[in-house]
Each structure stands twice: as C-alpha cells, then as structure tokens.
C-alpha cells in the first residue's frame, strides 16, 4: 500500500465552496416557532474535493476484494456484486417501510422466501428477520427464552456460558437480567461435561453455546448437552457465528438447538462494510415461535401481511422490518448458490481450514490437535521463548501482504491465532499464506526478533499509540 | 459454482495433505444421529441472469417513491442522494473491509468515523459522538439505559410525541432490563426526560423549559431527532445531556426500513457510560496522526457481562454514506436543503388548507405536520395508494401525518390536492 496522509475535511474546507446545487428558494415562510439557525460548523468543499478525499481514504484500507482476510469467526468471504446490483433496484431502494402493504408485496414476498430458506437450512420453523446484527439477534433470542420461562410461570436466574464464548454472549444474557455462570473448557477445547452437569439445575434458563465452537471444533457431545438442557427445562441457545462450517450439511435443529441467530454478513455474504451494517435473523423451535419479535411477515390467501402486534410476542426490538437491504443481498447469494452450492461452500471452507492447519502445525503450536471445522486455532507457544508473540506474528503478516488472523481470541488459549480462510480463496492463495507463516516462523528461529518487532513498516501507518488515544481522548476535530 | 475456486484436483491434493480420504471425514465429530435424513426443500445453483430475473419480479411488485407523488415520512424521509455517495460506498476498500481492529491497514475507515463523529457533534451542539448505532429507535433506547446508569434511577419521562416505534422498542428493552416509563412530571426518581423535536407529529419543542425541569429534579435531558435535516434550520439542541436520532435522511435510502444508522452524541464527562464504538485520534510510532478504536474497556469483548451494551459494531457503511453526503452539502448546503424542505412543507400546508374541511393541526413544524381531514385518514391512504399516490401516514381517526421534502414537486402537490378533493366530496 502506498503511504498517504490525508487531511481532515475541516482542514481542506474553504468558505464559499459548494458541492451540491439545489433548487433556488422563492419563499420565506417560517412556521418553526424559532429563529433559523445561524451557524453549524460543517466544512465547505467542492464535489471533486469530496470525491478525492474519500477515494484517498479508501486507499488506506485493506479489503476482501483486494486481498486474503483470514479473520477467524468473522467469515470474510467473497461478496458477489450481483447482490449489490439487485439490491439497488428502485423497487427496493425507494420503498418506504410504512407504505400500505398492498404497495410492497414484492418486498414482503422476498422476506417470506428468505425466512423459508433460513428455516430449511436450520430445521427450525420459527424465523424473525428483525434483529439488526448478530448481537441484536442474541438479545432477541435471549428475550424469547426469558419470555418462555415467564409464560411457564417461573423465571430462572442463571445462564451458562463457556469460557470460549464471544463477549456478546455474557453481555447479552446480563442485559436480560441473568447471572452468568462460566463453564471452563476441557483440555480438548470442548465443554467440560462434568462441570456442565454440576452447574445445571432448575435455575438454569439456558446454555449459550457456539457450535462449531470458537476453537473451531464441532462438539461431539452437543446432542447430549441439548438433551440434558431439555430434561432440566432449560433452552439451548446456539451462537450461529460459525454456521459457515455446516450450512447446507448439518441442521442445528438436529443437534437440539432451540434458538440460533444467523449472521447474514458472515454465512450469507452480505458485505461487512468496515463494521456494519450487519443483519442477525433468529430461528427458533415451534414452541418458541409465538414469542418472536414483531413485526412478522405472514401469508394469508395470496397476499402478504405484516403483523405488527401480537400479545405473546416479546415486542418490537427496533423500528421497522429489519435490515431489508441485507435480506435482498442474502437471498441473492442463496439463490445463486442453491442448496447444493451452499453445502459445497461449507465443505470447501472446512477443507481449506484443515489444509492450513496440516501445513502449519509442525511450526506453530496447535492447542487442540485434530481435524477442525472452518477455522483453525494455533498459538505462539513455539515462538514465545524467542520473544515473539502473536501480536508480532500478526503485524508481520501485514508486511507479507496478508490481513492478520483473529488474535487473542478465544480467550481459553493463551495468545490465540484463529484462522478462517473461507471457501472463497483458491489453493494458490492458501499456499502463499502458508508460505508467509512458515517464513515468519523461520525468521523467529533465525533470531531476527528486532526486525519482526518493528512490523509493519510499509503500511499507511505503523503501530499506533493506543494508550495515548485513551489518555488524551480526542474524538472530534 | 462460480463463487468456489477449488477444482476437484485441488480438493484431492488438499485431502491428501490433511491425510483423510474425503471431506466428510473432517466432520467425524458430528454424531450419527445429527445428520439430516434428506435434502432440504430448496432449489439448486442458478445463473446470475436467472437470479436477476427473480429480483426484477420482486422489485416490480412494489410501488416505489419515484413511481408517483409521495408524501410519507413518519421517521423515514424521501430525500435525494447524490451520485457520489453511492460511488464511494461501493468502493471495495470500504464495502468489503472488516471492523477496523488493525489500525495500520484501516485508517480509511477510522478517519471517516472520526469525521462522522465530528460532524454529528457539530450538528447536535454536543462535545462528543460515537461511531453510530443501529438506528434511531435503538439509539433512544441506549440513551435511556445510559441515563439510568448515570443517575442510578429507574423512571423515564417521555415528553410530547415520541415516534411510536421508538417507544415500543424502549418498552421491549425495559421489559427485561428493567425501567419504567413514567407519566408524572420529573422528580427525584426520574433518570431522564426524553423529547423528540420535531416530534412524531412534526411539532417543534422549546427545550428551555424542559432543561429547567430536569435541573430541578436531577434528571438528564435526552433530545431525539428523527429528521436530521431539520438541524440545518433549527437551533442545535445544545442544552441536552444526550442527543440521539436517525441519520437516514442524509445519504441513506429508505430501503423498506433499513439498514440505517443511529447517531449518539453527549457531553464528554459521560464518555465512559457511552454505548458502542468510539474512534479517537492518536499517533503512530513515527509520530504521524492516526486514528484508532478507543475506550474499549466499556465494551463486551473486554468487559463481557459488565459491558455498557452488548453492541459489537457500528453501522459502518451507512455512517460513511451520511458522512459523504454531509461533506457534499457542507454548511451552506445543509442550511439550504433544510430551508427548501421547510418552504415545500409550508406550501403543501397552504394548499391542503384550501380544501374545504381540512385543517392543519400544528402550531409549528419543519417538513411534516398533521392535517385533520373530513374523512378517515386510513381510507384515504388506501384509496390514494390504489391510484399511485402515497399520501402520508394515517394516525387514526381523521388525522393524516404528511411530509414534503426537496423531492416534492408542484405537480405532486396538485395531484394530491385533486385526489383528496375527489375523496372528500
């Protein structure tokens, strides 16, 4: 990447510049009840300056379109451009969420079809498309579980969460008023069944488990876990972050899941957009279906309706019908792939992760040896004595032209490196990445520690001072 | 399949390297009882052209805002989006990048987030802003939760007409998190007073009186702005403690309800209680100005169950669209756009008032107001929709919530007036 320094908008502003020509104003009514605002403090630029500013900023970014992005648990797969094109059809783009449903039948039938796909792929009949993101889906799911206990007549107090879980899991359960009980993992990276059984009682509301796990392992005891939960009147919440390992092959319903959120921005290719927007629909069992949030799209006769009020529902979790612009993209991806393509994609994702694992586990420590799912977990144990940590390996990868893997997560492994190649990368790219990782390990062995510690050096910025950012907090110009 | 690069021989080579015979061997952890009995009832691979045909048909069944006269607002507004906005947000480097956890290769995202925060702060008259929330409704909810944390009080007082879906969202969160929507005047149990301005019915509220009430009771003042273009014409709500709302009106298409972006601004002393991502300025090892996600110790990936919110990300690309559009508008452009909206709405109000039996209910308004009709508003909306006119939002009874923006033409207004005249006869 070339080295660029781009000034802030306020630094290239000059009074009197315009980038938009608007219709002239030929009247001077004021029904505001107050005087018009005199000054705002916004910059003033021309159109070419605005364009150049943002194009130059874009050039300081890394992207999946340009390069390999092996972030574990993030599923940085190819984002087909057909999704972008179809989503921009005027019939979607210029459609208002509160129009009469008679004027939005196309949009509603699209949502209905997306629900069908999600239901078929997971085996769970109830679907809500409303949640805005994965964490919002977790909240929706946990509220549904909360409601189900309430309807049974006795609220429970505790949610079990493995120590390998995403931080959103305990944060969400806490929002719902539950106490968190952490279940440590075994040496194999699995749920410790003895500790799990010992923690499970009639105060347990749910177990929030990511399966396949954040260690990249499909838990072989998952069905037993589900059965134990159900015997105790508790629910199985599955974090669907890792659905890309099993979509089209294994259905969460078949391993006993009661509620799962699906990150459309992971498994179903809607672009990550530098941190959003995401979309986090949830799927639930028939028992929990009545509690799903409103609104819900239903089909009566030949027409589609939006149900905005429902006595049993947990209620509304955000305004309007969810991230519709992500529904169009996800369905476009699903229809393009087909069920057979989705299954093949999952298999290729798992194959690629194992290929990387098998090609690196002689040089990097593998905390949980054996086949993995769609992401492989390594750490810096063989490099640490030489003074090189996961952070240095990650930053050196940038110097080799690769985005780092997910680092320091999951927390159960010291200095974790979680690598998720996805199905989108050709074998040649995987080989290049493996070559870079092997080169780094060799450099560590040769004792070139000081050089590695300085990386990255050819990026738009080098390592930044995060402590200063907090100490001298400056969040506006 | 066009998205999958592995050839069969690639797959064989990779399986050999791993030391297994077939890909299902990699799924050997999956218990036998967990394999599905049959195939899903779903279609197989389709060409891009075939998928396009399906989407053309879905789109055709909708009546879009540009298909006829359009007067619906109610929290989502039909505004023009300059071509530059969509071009920028489709740049690969913005569209297909991840959350900027590695600042060395994410300065593009981080700098525009910093610029977004700066412009939100300027618009709202607040000291700081975060990197955005899901939307207006969740930003209001998160603001109320933050006020509860700061004041350690349970009651929330809503003043004026809050968007009903914002209110419902708040109620849903409160039903599990705890919290009470109170009807009395603020007192020592009130965490915050929430006021939307312009409110759901378009009315603009004087904040001075509310500020005084809040100061007397120790409650925080939360101002909600659902139509952010109004801040080009209305005074900044700088007397508030927290200002939140919806960014959709600037750069973000209506898209049948989302994705949008919520904004969240407040005074600096409350930064540790703020939800969501925050971008801050710092330097790199060579002393160059750099940007980085900061104040992370509030967040779920560090604090887990003690986090200020479970929110993970912002609405990156929507916040970018907002930032680009607002940069294009600039100081004078936003003022002009806001004024144009107000003038169009005033003309619409005058035109409606010429119809016998129609009265305008608002004392004040920006680009949206309530008209009292001589007939049921819901009937009118349905009948006009059948004739290609989206007339507004039926509030129940005879009241119609109706808005005008820069998109509204004289001929749109004329069509609407004529159509209403036919119905009220």
Tab-separated table of N, CA and C in Angstrom, chain A residues 152-250:
chain	number	residue	atom	x	y	z
A	152	UNK	N	-44.132	-19.968	31.386
A	152	UNK	CA	-44.252	-21.240	32.100
A	152	UNK	C	-44.534	-21.013	33.591
A	153	UNK	N	-44.418	-19.746	33.990
A	153	UNK	CA	-44.819	-19.430	35.351
A	153	UNK	C	-43.679	-19.226	36.331
A	154	UNK	N	-42.422	-19.490	35.918
A	154	UNK	CA	-41.331	-19.249	36.858
A	154	UNK	C	-40.075	-18.806	36.096
A	155	UNK	N	-39.634	-17.599	36.413
A	155	UNK	CA	-38.420	-17.116	35.763
A	155	UNK	C	-37.203	-17.807	36.383
A	156	UNK	N	-36.219	-18.080	35.570
A	156	UNK	CA	-34.988	-18.690	36.078
A	156	UNK	C	-33.897	-17.636	36.183
A	157	UNK	N	-32.780	-17.967	36.852
A	157	UNK	CA	-31.821	-16.926	37.216
A	157	UNK	C	-30.482	-16.971	36.493
A	158	UNK	N	-30.112	-18.157	35.982
A	158	UNK	CA	-28.719	-18.324	35.549
A	158	UNK	C	-28.628	-18.714	34.074
A	159	UNK	N	-27.670	-18.126	33.373
A	159	UNK	CA	-27.348	-18.563	32.017
A	159	UNK	C	-25.917	-19.084	32.018
A	160	UNK	N	-25.742	-20.271	31.478
A	160	UNK	CA	-24.411	-20.869	31.396
A	160	UNK	C	-23.746	-20.435	30.095
A	161	UNK	N	-22.472	-20.068	30.205
A	161	UNK	CA	-21.716	-19.625	29.031
A	161	UNK	C	-20.323	-20.238	29.118
A	162	UNK	N	-19.865	-20.902	28.050
A	162	UNK	CA	-18.498	-21.440	28.110
A	162	UNK	C	-17.459	-20.318	28.087
A	163	UNK	N	-16.278	-20.586	28.620
A	163	UNK	CA	-15.245	-19.534	28.651
A	163	UNK	C	-14.723	-19.192	27.262
A	164	UNK	N	-15.046	-20.016	26.272
A	164	UNK	CA	-14.585	-19.730	24.910
A	164	UNK	C	-15.555	-18.828	24.133
A	165	UNK	N	-16.652	-18.406	24.785
A	165	UNK	CA	-17.723	-17.681	24.073
A	165	UNK	C	-17.295	-16.278	23.632
A	166	UNK	N	-17.965	-15.784	22.599
A	166	UNK	CA	-17.847	-14.373	22.232
A	166	UNK	C	-18.322	-13.514	23.402
A	167	UNK	N	-17.717	-12.340	23.575
A	167	UNK	CA	-18.084	-11.433	24.670
A	167	UNK	C	-19.533	-10.998	24.631
A	168	UNK	N	-20.125	-11.011	23.434
A	168	UNK	CA	-21.520	-10.595	23.321
A	168	UNK	C	-22.453	-11.541	24.077
A	169	UNK	N	-22.085	-12.837	24.194
A	169	UNK	CA	-22.967	-13.811	24.851
A	169	UNK	C	-23.222	-13.430	26.310
A	170	UNK	N	-22.174	-13.317	27.144
A	170	UNK	CA	-22.432	-12.915	28.537
A	170	UNK	C	-23.021	-11.506	28.636
A	171	UNK	N	-22.600	-10.589	27.769
A	171	UNK	CA	-23.131	-9.218	27.814
A	171	UNK	C	-24.639	-9.234	27.551
A	172	UNK	N	-25.077	-10.066	26.606
A	172	UNK	CA	-26.498	-10.149	26.267
A	172	UNK	C	-27.305	-10.785	27.393
A	173	UNK	N	-26.810	-11.897	27.912
A	173	UNK	CA	-27.532	-12.579	28.990
A	173	UNK	C	-27.665	-11.649	30.193
A	174	UNK	N	-26.605	-10.862	30.463
A	174	UNK	CA	-26.654	-9.918	31.587
A	174	UNK	C	-27.711	-8.845	31.343
A	175	UNK	N	-27.853	-8.396	30.082
A	175	UNK	CA	-28.880	-7.399	29.764
A	175	UNK	C	-30.275	-7.923	30.103
A	176	UNK	N	-30.452	-9.243	29.952
A	176	UNK	CA	-31.755	-9.838	30.241
A	176	UNK	C	-31.916	-10.149	31.722
A	177	UNK	N	-30.981	-9.706	32.530
A	177	UNK	CA	-31.117	-9.844	33.976
A	177	UNK	C	-30.609	-11.170	34.535
A	178	UNK	N	-29.970	-11.970	33.683
A	178	UNK	CA	-29.484	-13.263	34.152
A	178	UNK	C	-28.088	-13.139	34.768
A	179	UNK	N	-27.809	-14.006	35.738
A	179	UNK	CA	-26.467	-14.151	36.279
A	179	UNK	C	-25.702	-15.095	35.356
A	180	UNK	N	-24.437	-14.786	35.126
A	180	UNK	CA	-23.647	-15.604	34.200
A	180	UNK	C	-22.833	-16.621	34.992
A	181	UNK	N	-22.929	-17.867	34.590
A	181	UNK	CA	-22.063	-18.900	35.162
A	181	UNK	C	-21.166	-19.406	34.038
A	182	UNK	N	-19.866	-19.212	34.211
A	182	UNK	CA	-18.928	-19.587	33.158
A	182	UNK	C	-18.535	-21.061	33.297
A	183	UNK	N	-18.607	-21.788	32.176
A	183	UNK	CA	-18.220	-23.201	32.164
A	183	UNK	C	-16.847	-23.310	31.491
A	184	UNK	N	-15.819	-23.694	32.242
A	184	UNK	CA	-14.488	-23.811	31.630
A	184	UNK	C	-14.448	-24.933	30.584
A	185	UNK	N	-13.562	-24.769	29.609
A	185	UNK	CA	-13.410	-25.796	28.571
A	185	UNK	C	-12.434	-26.872	29.048
A	186	UNK	N	-12.541	-28.047	28.423
A	186	UNK	CA	-11.579	-29.115	28.724
A	186	UNK	C	-10.269	-28.861	27.981
A	187	UNK	N	-9.294	-29.717	28.232
A	187	UNK	CA	-8.006	-29.600	27.528
A	187	UNK	C	-8.173	-29.833	26.034
A	188	UNK	N	-9.288	-30.436	25.653
A	188	UNK	CA	-9.545	-30.663	24.222
A	188	UNK	C	-10.343	-29.512	23.593
A	189	UNK	N	-10.610	-28.484	24.374
A	189	UNK	CA	-11.348	-27.339	23.840
A	189	UNK	C	-12.847	-27.560	23.792
A	190	UNK	N	-13.330	-28.545	24.519
A	190	UNK	CA	-14.762	-28.880	24.491
A	190	UNK	C	-15.429	-28.470	25.801
A	191	UNK	N	-16.764	-28.575	25.798
A	191	UNK	CA	-17.499	-28.300	27.032
A	191	UNK	C	-17.138	-29.372	28.062
A	192	UNK	N	-16.758	-28.943	29.267
A	192	UNK	CA	-16.453	-29.894	30.334
A	192	UNK	C	-17.773	-30.458	30.855
A	193	UNK	N	-18.060	-31.723	30.489
A	193	UNK	CA	-19.380	-32.291	30.778
A	193	UNK	C	-19.645	-32.398	32.277
A	194	UNK	N	-18.593	-32.719	33.042
A	194	UNK	CA	-18.805	-32.847	34.493
A	194	UNK	C	-19.188	-31.501	35.094
A	195	UNK	N	-18.437	-30.460	34.706
A	195	UNK	CA	-18.734	-29.120	35.234
A	195	UNK	C	-20.088	-28.633	34.735
A	196	UNK	N	-20.371	-28.970	33.481
A	196	UNK	CA	-21.663	-28.581	32.908
A	196	UNK	C	-22.813	-29.217	33.686
A	197	UNK	N	-22.699	-30.515	33.907
A	197	UNK	CA	-23.773	-31.222	34.629
A	197	UNK	C	-23.902	-30.689	36.057
A	198	UNK	N	-22.764	-30.385	36.665
A	198	UNK	CA	-22.783	-29.900	38.048
A	198	UNK	C	-23.434	-28.518	38.140
A	199	UNK	N	-23.326	-27.747	37.051
A	199	UNK	CA	-23.874	-26.381	37.063
A	199	UNK	C	-25.336	-26.329	36.671
A	200	UNK	N	-25.802	-27.397	36.053
A	200	UNK	CA	-27.158	-27.411	35.500
A	200	UNK	C	-28.180	-27.757	36.584
A	201	UNK	N	-29.130	-26.879	36.795
A	201	UNK	CA	-30.206	-27.196	37.742
A	201	UNK	C	-31.483	-26.448	37.358
A	202	UNK	N	-32.471	-26.465	38.201
A	202	UNK	CA	-33.758	-25.869	37.797
A	202	UNK	C	-33.759	-24.337	37.873
A	203	UNK	N	-32.595	-23.748	38.127
A	203	UNK	CA	-32.466	-22.298	37.989
A	203	UNK	C	-31.756	-21.908	36.691
A	204	UNK	N	-31.377	-22.918	35.907
A	204	UNK	CA	-30.688	-22.638	34.644
A	204	UNK	C	-31.709	-22.268	33.575
A	205	UNK	N	-31.583	-21.064	33.030
A	205	UNK	CA	-32.505	-20.635	31.975
A	205	UNK	C	-32.073	-21.174	30.624
A	206	UNK	N	-30.764	-21.116	30.365
A	206	UNK	CA	-30.276	-21.508	29.040
A	206	UNK	C	-28.775	-21.725	29.079
A	207	UNK	N	-28.287	-22.385	28.048
A	207	UNK	CA	-26.854	-22.518	27.804
A	207	UNK	C	-26.603	-21.834	26.465
A	208	UNK	N	-25.670	-20.887	26.464
A	208	UNK	CA	-25.330	-20.203	25.206
A	208	UNK	C	-24.032	-20.803	24.684
A	209	UNK	N	-24.169	-21.607	23.644
A	209	UNK	CA	-23.004	-22.326	23.129
A	209	UNK	C	-22.806	-22.001	21.649
A	210	UNK	N	-21.574	-21.748	21.284
A	210	UNK	CA	-21.251	-21.591	19.873
A	210	UNK	C	-20.846	-22.965	19.356
A	211	UNK	N	-21.577	-23.473	18.374
A	211	UNK	CA	-21.238	-24.773	17.790
A	211	UNK	C	-21.409	-24.723	16.280
A	212	UNK	N	-20.366	-25.030	15.491
A	212	UNK	CA	-18.996	-25.323	15.900
A	212	UNK	C	-18.433	-24.204	16.782
A	213	UNK	N	-17.527	-24.569	17.699
A	213	UNK	CA	-17.076	-23.637	18.725
A	213	UNK	C	-16.085	-22.621	18.191
A	214	UNK	N	-15.767	-21.652	19.038
A	214	UNK	CA	-14.770	-20.640	18.663
A	214	UNK	C	-13.369	-21.236	18.634
A	215	UNK	N	-13.224	-22.470	19.103
A	215	UNK	CA	-11.940	-23.174	18.955
A	215	UNK	C	-11.912	-23.931	17.625
A	216	UNK	N	-12.973	-23.801	16.844
A	216	UNK	CA	-13.016	-24.453	15.536
A	216	UNK	C	-13.400	-25.917	15.604
A	217	UNK	N	-14.086	-26.314	16.674
A	217	UNK	CA	-14.406	-27.731	16.857
A	217	UNK	C	-15.920	-27.935	16.945
A	218	UNK	N	-16.413	-28.955	16.248
A	218	UNK	CA	-17.802	-29.371	16.426
A	218	UNK	C	-17.827	-30.238	17.673
A	219	UNK	N	-18.602	-29.836	18.677
A	219	UNK	CA	-18.593	-30.558	19.942
A	219	UNK	C	-19.311	-31.893	19.786
A	220	UNK	N	-18.602	-33.029	19.949
A	220	UNK	CA	-19.240	-34.337	19.718
A	220	UNK	C	-20.331	-34.651	20.737
A	221	UNK	N	-20.342	-33.906	21.847
A	221	UNK	CA	-21.348	-34.159	22.887
A	221	UNK	C	-22.547	-33.218	22.762
A	222	UNK	N	-22.620	-32.500	21.655
A	222	UNK	CA	-23.608	-31.422	21.582
A	222	UNK	C	-25.056	-31.912	21.771
A	223	UNK	N	-25.343	-33.088	21.218
A	223	UNK	CA	-26.718	-33.613	21.337
A	223	UNK	C	-27.008	-34.001	22.788
A	224	UNK	N	-26.006	-34.570	23.431
A	224	UNK	CA	-26.160	-34.940	24.844
A	224	UNK	C	-26.389	-33.679	25.690
A	225	UNK	N	-25.638	-32.630	25.368
A	225	UNK	CA	-25.801	-31.345	26.064
A	225	UNK	C	-27.239	-30.838	25.902
A	226	UNK	N	-27.723	-30.897	24.653
A	226	UNK	CA	-29.079	-30.426	24.371
A	226	UNK	C	-30.108	-31.235	25.153
A	227	UNK	N	-29.933	-32.556	25.168
A	227	UNK	CA	-30.886	-33.415	25.866
A	227	UNK	C	-30.909	-33.111	27.365
A	228	UNK	N	-29.711	-32.919	27.935
A	228	UNK	CA	-29.630	-32.603	29.365
A	228	UNK	C	-30.328	-31.278	29.674
A	229	UNK	N	-30.108	-30.293	28.812
A	229	UNK	CA	-30.765	-28.991	28.999
A	229	UNK	C	-32.276	-29.155	28.991
A	230	UNK	N	-32.756	-29.883	27.992
A	230	UNK	CA	-34.207	-30.035	27.843
A	230	UNK	C	-34.816	-30.817	29.006
A	231	UNK	N	-34.089	-31.840	29.484
A	231	UNK	CA	-34.583	-32.583	30.657
A	231	UNK	C	-34.729	-31.677	31.868
A	232	UNK	N	-33.870	-30.651	31.923
A	232	UNK	CA	-33.900	-29.722	33.053
A	232	UNK	C	-34.780	-28.508	32.794
A	233	UNK	N	-35.485	-28.514	31.686
A	233	UNK	CA	-36.367	-27.387	31.382
A	233	UNK	C	-35.619	-26.130	30.967
A	234	UNK	N	-34.371	-26.289	30.533
A	234	UNK	CA	-33.596	-25.138	30.065
A	234	UNK	C	-33.520	-25.170	28.540
A	235	UNK	N	-33.124	-24.042	27.961
A	235	UNK	CA	-33.069	-23.954	26.498
A	235	UNK	C	-31.630	-23.918	25.997
A	236	UNK	N	-31.469	-24.363	24.771
A	236	UNK	CA	-30.164	-24.377	24.105
A	236	UNK	C	-30.115	-23.204	23.134
A	237	UNK	N	-29.365	-22.138	23.518
A	237	UNK	CA	-29.129	-21.023	22.601
A	237	UNK	C	-27.844	-21.310	21.847
A	238	UNK	N	-27.895	-21.351	20.531
A	238	UNK	CA	-26.686	-21.564	19.744
A	238	UNK	C	-26.288	-20.263	19.063
A	239	UNK	N	-25.062	-19.828	19.323
A	239	UNK	CA	-24.499	-18.681	18.607
A	239	UNK	C	-24.134	-19.167	17.211
A	240	UNK	N	-24.752	-18.572	16.205
A	240	UNK	CA	-24.582	-19.056	14.835
A	240	UNK	C	-23.416	-18.448	14.081
A	241	UNK	N	-22.466	-17.858	14.818
A	241	UNK	CA	-21.334	-17.201	14.156
A	241	UNK	C	-20.581	-18.155	13.238
A	242	UNK	N	-20.592	-19.444	13.573
A	242	UNK	CA	-19.799	-20.399	12.804
A	242	UNK	C	-20.643	-21.299	11.909
A	243	UNK	N	-21.783	-20.806	11.504
A	243	UNK	CA	-22.685	-21.596	10.650
A	243	UNK	C	-22.030	-21.943	9.317
A	244	UNK	N	-21.021	-21.149	8.923
A	244	UNK	CA	-20.425	-21.387	7.603
A	244	UNK	C	-19.707	-22.733	7.499
A	245	UNK	N	-19.497	-23.407	8.630
A	245	UNK	CA	-18.880	-24.739	8.562
A	245	UNK	C	-19.890	-25.816	8.208
A	246	UNK	N	-21.161	-25.557	8.492
A	246	UNK	CA	-22.148	-26.647	8.401
A	246	UNK	C	-23.381	-26.325	7.555
A	247	UNK	N	-23.510	-25.078	7.111
A	247	UNK	CA	-24.717	-24.685	6.361
A	247	UNK	C	-24.914	-25.606	5.160
A	248	UNK	N	-26.126	-26.112	4.999
A	248	UNK	CA	-26.442	-26.986	3.873
A	248	UNK	C	-26.058	-28.433	4.125
A	249	UNK	N	-25.381	-28.699	5.262
A	249	UNK	CA	-24.932	-30.066	5.575
A	249	UNK	C	-25.578	-30.593	6.845
A	250	UNK	N	-25.417	-29.822	7.929
A	250	UNK	CA	-25.938	-30.229	9.235
A	250	UNK	C	-26.944	-29.169	9.679
